[in-house]
Short mmCIF file of C-alpha atoms in Angstrom, two decimals:
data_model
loop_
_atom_site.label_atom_id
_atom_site.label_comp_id
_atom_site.label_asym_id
_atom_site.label_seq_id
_atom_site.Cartn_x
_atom_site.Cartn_y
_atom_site.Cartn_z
CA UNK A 1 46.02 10.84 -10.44
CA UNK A 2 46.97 8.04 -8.45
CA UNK A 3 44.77 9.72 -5.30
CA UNK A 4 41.79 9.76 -7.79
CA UNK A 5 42.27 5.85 -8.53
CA UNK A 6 42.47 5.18 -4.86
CA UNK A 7 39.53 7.51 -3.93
CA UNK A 8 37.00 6.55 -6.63
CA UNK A 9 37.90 2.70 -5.50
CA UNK A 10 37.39 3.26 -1.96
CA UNK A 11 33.76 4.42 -2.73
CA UNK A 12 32.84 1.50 -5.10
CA UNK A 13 34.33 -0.60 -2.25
CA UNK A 14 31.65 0.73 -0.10
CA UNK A 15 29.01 1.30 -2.50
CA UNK A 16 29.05 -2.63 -3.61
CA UNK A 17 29.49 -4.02 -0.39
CA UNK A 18 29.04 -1.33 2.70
CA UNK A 19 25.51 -0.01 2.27
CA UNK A 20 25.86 2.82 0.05
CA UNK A 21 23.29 1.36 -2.24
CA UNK A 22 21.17 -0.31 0.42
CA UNK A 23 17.28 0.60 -0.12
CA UNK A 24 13.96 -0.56 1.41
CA UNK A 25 14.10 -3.91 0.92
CA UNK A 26 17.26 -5.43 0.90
CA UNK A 27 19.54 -6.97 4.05
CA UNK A 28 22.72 -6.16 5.97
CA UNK A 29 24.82 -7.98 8.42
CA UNK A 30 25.09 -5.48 11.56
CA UNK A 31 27.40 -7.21 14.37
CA UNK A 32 27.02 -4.30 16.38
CA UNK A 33 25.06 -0.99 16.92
CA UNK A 34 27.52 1.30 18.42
CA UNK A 35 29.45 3.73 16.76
CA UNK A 36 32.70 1.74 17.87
CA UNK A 37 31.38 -0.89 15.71
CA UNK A 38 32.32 -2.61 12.01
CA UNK A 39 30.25 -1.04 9.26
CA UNK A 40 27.45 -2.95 8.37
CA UNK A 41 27.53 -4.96 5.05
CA UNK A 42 24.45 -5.38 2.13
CA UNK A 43 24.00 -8.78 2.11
CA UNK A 44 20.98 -11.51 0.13
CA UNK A 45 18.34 -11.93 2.27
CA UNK A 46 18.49 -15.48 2.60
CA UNK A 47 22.08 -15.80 3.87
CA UNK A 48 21.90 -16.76 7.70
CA UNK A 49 24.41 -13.25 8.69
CA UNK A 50 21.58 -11.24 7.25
CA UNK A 51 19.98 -10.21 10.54
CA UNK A 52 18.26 -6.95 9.61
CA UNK A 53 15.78 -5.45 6.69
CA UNK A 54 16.26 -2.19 5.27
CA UNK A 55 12.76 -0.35 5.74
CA UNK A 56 13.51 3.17 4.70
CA UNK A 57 16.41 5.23 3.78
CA UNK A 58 16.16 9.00 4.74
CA UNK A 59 18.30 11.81 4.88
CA UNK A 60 21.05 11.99 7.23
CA UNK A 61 19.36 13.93 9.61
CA UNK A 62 15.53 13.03 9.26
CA UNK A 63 13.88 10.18 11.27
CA UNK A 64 13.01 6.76 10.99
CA UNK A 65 8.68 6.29 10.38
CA UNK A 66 7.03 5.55 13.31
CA UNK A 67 8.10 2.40 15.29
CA UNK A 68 10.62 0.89 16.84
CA UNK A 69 13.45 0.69 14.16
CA UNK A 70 17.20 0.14 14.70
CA UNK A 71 19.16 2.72 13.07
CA UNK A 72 22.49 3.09 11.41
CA UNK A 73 23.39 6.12 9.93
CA UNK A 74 26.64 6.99 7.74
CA UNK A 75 27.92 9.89 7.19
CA UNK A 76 30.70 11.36 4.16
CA UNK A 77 30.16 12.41 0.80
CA UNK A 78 26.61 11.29 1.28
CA UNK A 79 24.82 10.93 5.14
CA UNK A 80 21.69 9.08 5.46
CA UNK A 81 20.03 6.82 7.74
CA UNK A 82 19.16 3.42 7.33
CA UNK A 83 15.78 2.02 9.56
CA UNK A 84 16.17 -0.99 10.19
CA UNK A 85 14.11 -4.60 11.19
CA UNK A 86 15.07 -8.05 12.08
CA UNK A 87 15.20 -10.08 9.28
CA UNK A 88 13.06 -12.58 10.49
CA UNK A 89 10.11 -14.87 9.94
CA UNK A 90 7.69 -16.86 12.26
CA UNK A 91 9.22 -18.98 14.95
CA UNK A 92 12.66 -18.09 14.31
CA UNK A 93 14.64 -18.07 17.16
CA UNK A 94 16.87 -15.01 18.34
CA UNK A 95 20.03 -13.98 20.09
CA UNK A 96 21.15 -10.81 21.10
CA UNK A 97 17.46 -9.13 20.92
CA UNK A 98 16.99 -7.91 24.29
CA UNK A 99 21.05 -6.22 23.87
CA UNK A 100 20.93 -3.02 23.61
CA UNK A 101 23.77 -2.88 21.40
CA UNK A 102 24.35 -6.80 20.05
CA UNK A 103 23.56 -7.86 16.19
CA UNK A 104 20.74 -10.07 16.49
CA UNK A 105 21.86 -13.47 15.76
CA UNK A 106 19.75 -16.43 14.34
CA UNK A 107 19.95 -19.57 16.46
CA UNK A 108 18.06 -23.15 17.14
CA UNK A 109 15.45 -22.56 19.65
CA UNK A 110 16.62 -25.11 21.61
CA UNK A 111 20.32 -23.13 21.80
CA UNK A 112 20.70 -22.10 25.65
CA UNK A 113 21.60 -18.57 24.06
CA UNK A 114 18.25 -18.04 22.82
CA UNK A 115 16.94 -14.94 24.38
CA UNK A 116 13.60 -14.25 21.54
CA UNK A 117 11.50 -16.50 19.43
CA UNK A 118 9.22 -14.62 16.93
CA UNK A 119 5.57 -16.30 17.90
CA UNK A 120 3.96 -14.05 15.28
CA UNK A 121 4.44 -11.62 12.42
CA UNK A 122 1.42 -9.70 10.74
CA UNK A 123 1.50 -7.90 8.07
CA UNK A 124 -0.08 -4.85 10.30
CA UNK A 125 1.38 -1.86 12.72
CA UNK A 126 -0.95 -2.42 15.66
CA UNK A 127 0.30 -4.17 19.22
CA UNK A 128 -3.29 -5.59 19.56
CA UNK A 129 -2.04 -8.15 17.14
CA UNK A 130 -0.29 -10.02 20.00
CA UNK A 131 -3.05 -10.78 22.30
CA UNK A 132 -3.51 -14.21 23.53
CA UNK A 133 0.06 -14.73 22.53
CA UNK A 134 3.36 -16.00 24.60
CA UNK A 135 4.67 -12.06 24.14
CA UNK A 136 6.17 -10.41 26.70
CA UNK A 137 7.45 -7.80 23.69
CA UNK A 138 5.81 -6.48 20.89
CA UNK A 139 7.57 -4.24 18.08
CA UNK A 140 5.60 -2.51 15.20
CA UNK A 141 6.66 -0.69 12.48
CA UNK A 142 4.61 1.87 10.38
CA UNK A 143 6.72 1.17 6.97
CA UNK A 144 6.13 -1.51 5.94
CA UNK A 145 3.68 -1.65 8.28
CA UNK A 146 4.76 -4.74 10.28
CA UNK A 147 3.93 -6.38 13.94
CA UNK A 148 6.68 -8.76 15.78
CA UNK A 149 5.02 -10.67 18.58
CA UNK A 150 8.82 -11.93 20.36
CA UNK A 151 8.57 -13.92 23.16
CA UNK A 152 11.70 -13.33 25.25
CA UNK A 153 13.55 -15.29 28.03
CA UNK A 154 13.15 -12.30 30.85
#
């Protein structure tokens, strides 16, 4: 019985605050996409660690929509795959975007670290978006359909 306890814990644990209940919509706090790294935590929005956007959930073995989401998929009782965005708004200032593996990290644009700034955001999946911007990047995503114009430091 005591096994049960323990079990049945473990997975509220993770449903309240890993991302077992994590839908379109709502935020996590990814430090890291490897596999080596922490799980990533559901988090509000509007607190500063909350550095992506959930944009869909699918099965465990489907793919993201079209576009150039992060991913983190989990796998157990449940697998599925969360598609993820930067949880960002115009002229915020990144770290860690042009890692391959780093959790993008908010930070003053005048912080030496910088290596993005988000010039513009539409509310549309089409790179056109970004001309006669600073870009040297430009990410779109399909769902929500969503255009980053990211100036970055290379």
């Amino acid at each position: 019985m005591l096994v049960v306890v323990i079990g049945g814990g473990l997975f509220l644990f993770n449903h309240f605050t890993g991302t077992g209940s994590a839908q379109a919509g709502d935020c996590l706090s990814v430090t890291e996409f490897s596999r080596a790294a922490d799980d990533p935590k559901q988090i509000d929005c509007g607190a500063p660690e909350a550095n992506v956007k959930v944009a869909a959930r699918v099965g465990g073995g489907e793919s993201c929509p079209e576009g150039g989401y992060d991913s983190v998929s989990m796998s157990g009782r449940i697998s599925y795959k969360l598609c993820l965005m930067p949880n960002v708004k115009q002229g915020d200032c990144l770290k860690g975007y042009i890692s391959q593996t780093a959790g993008y990290q908010k930070v003053s644009c005048t912080d030496p670290a910088k290596d993005a700034e988000l010039v513009k955001i539409a509310n549309v999946s089409d790179e056109g978006t970004c001309e006669g911007t600073e870009a040297k990047r430009v990410a779109t995503y399909s769902t929500p359909p969503t255009t980053y114009c990211i100036k970055t430091a290379e």
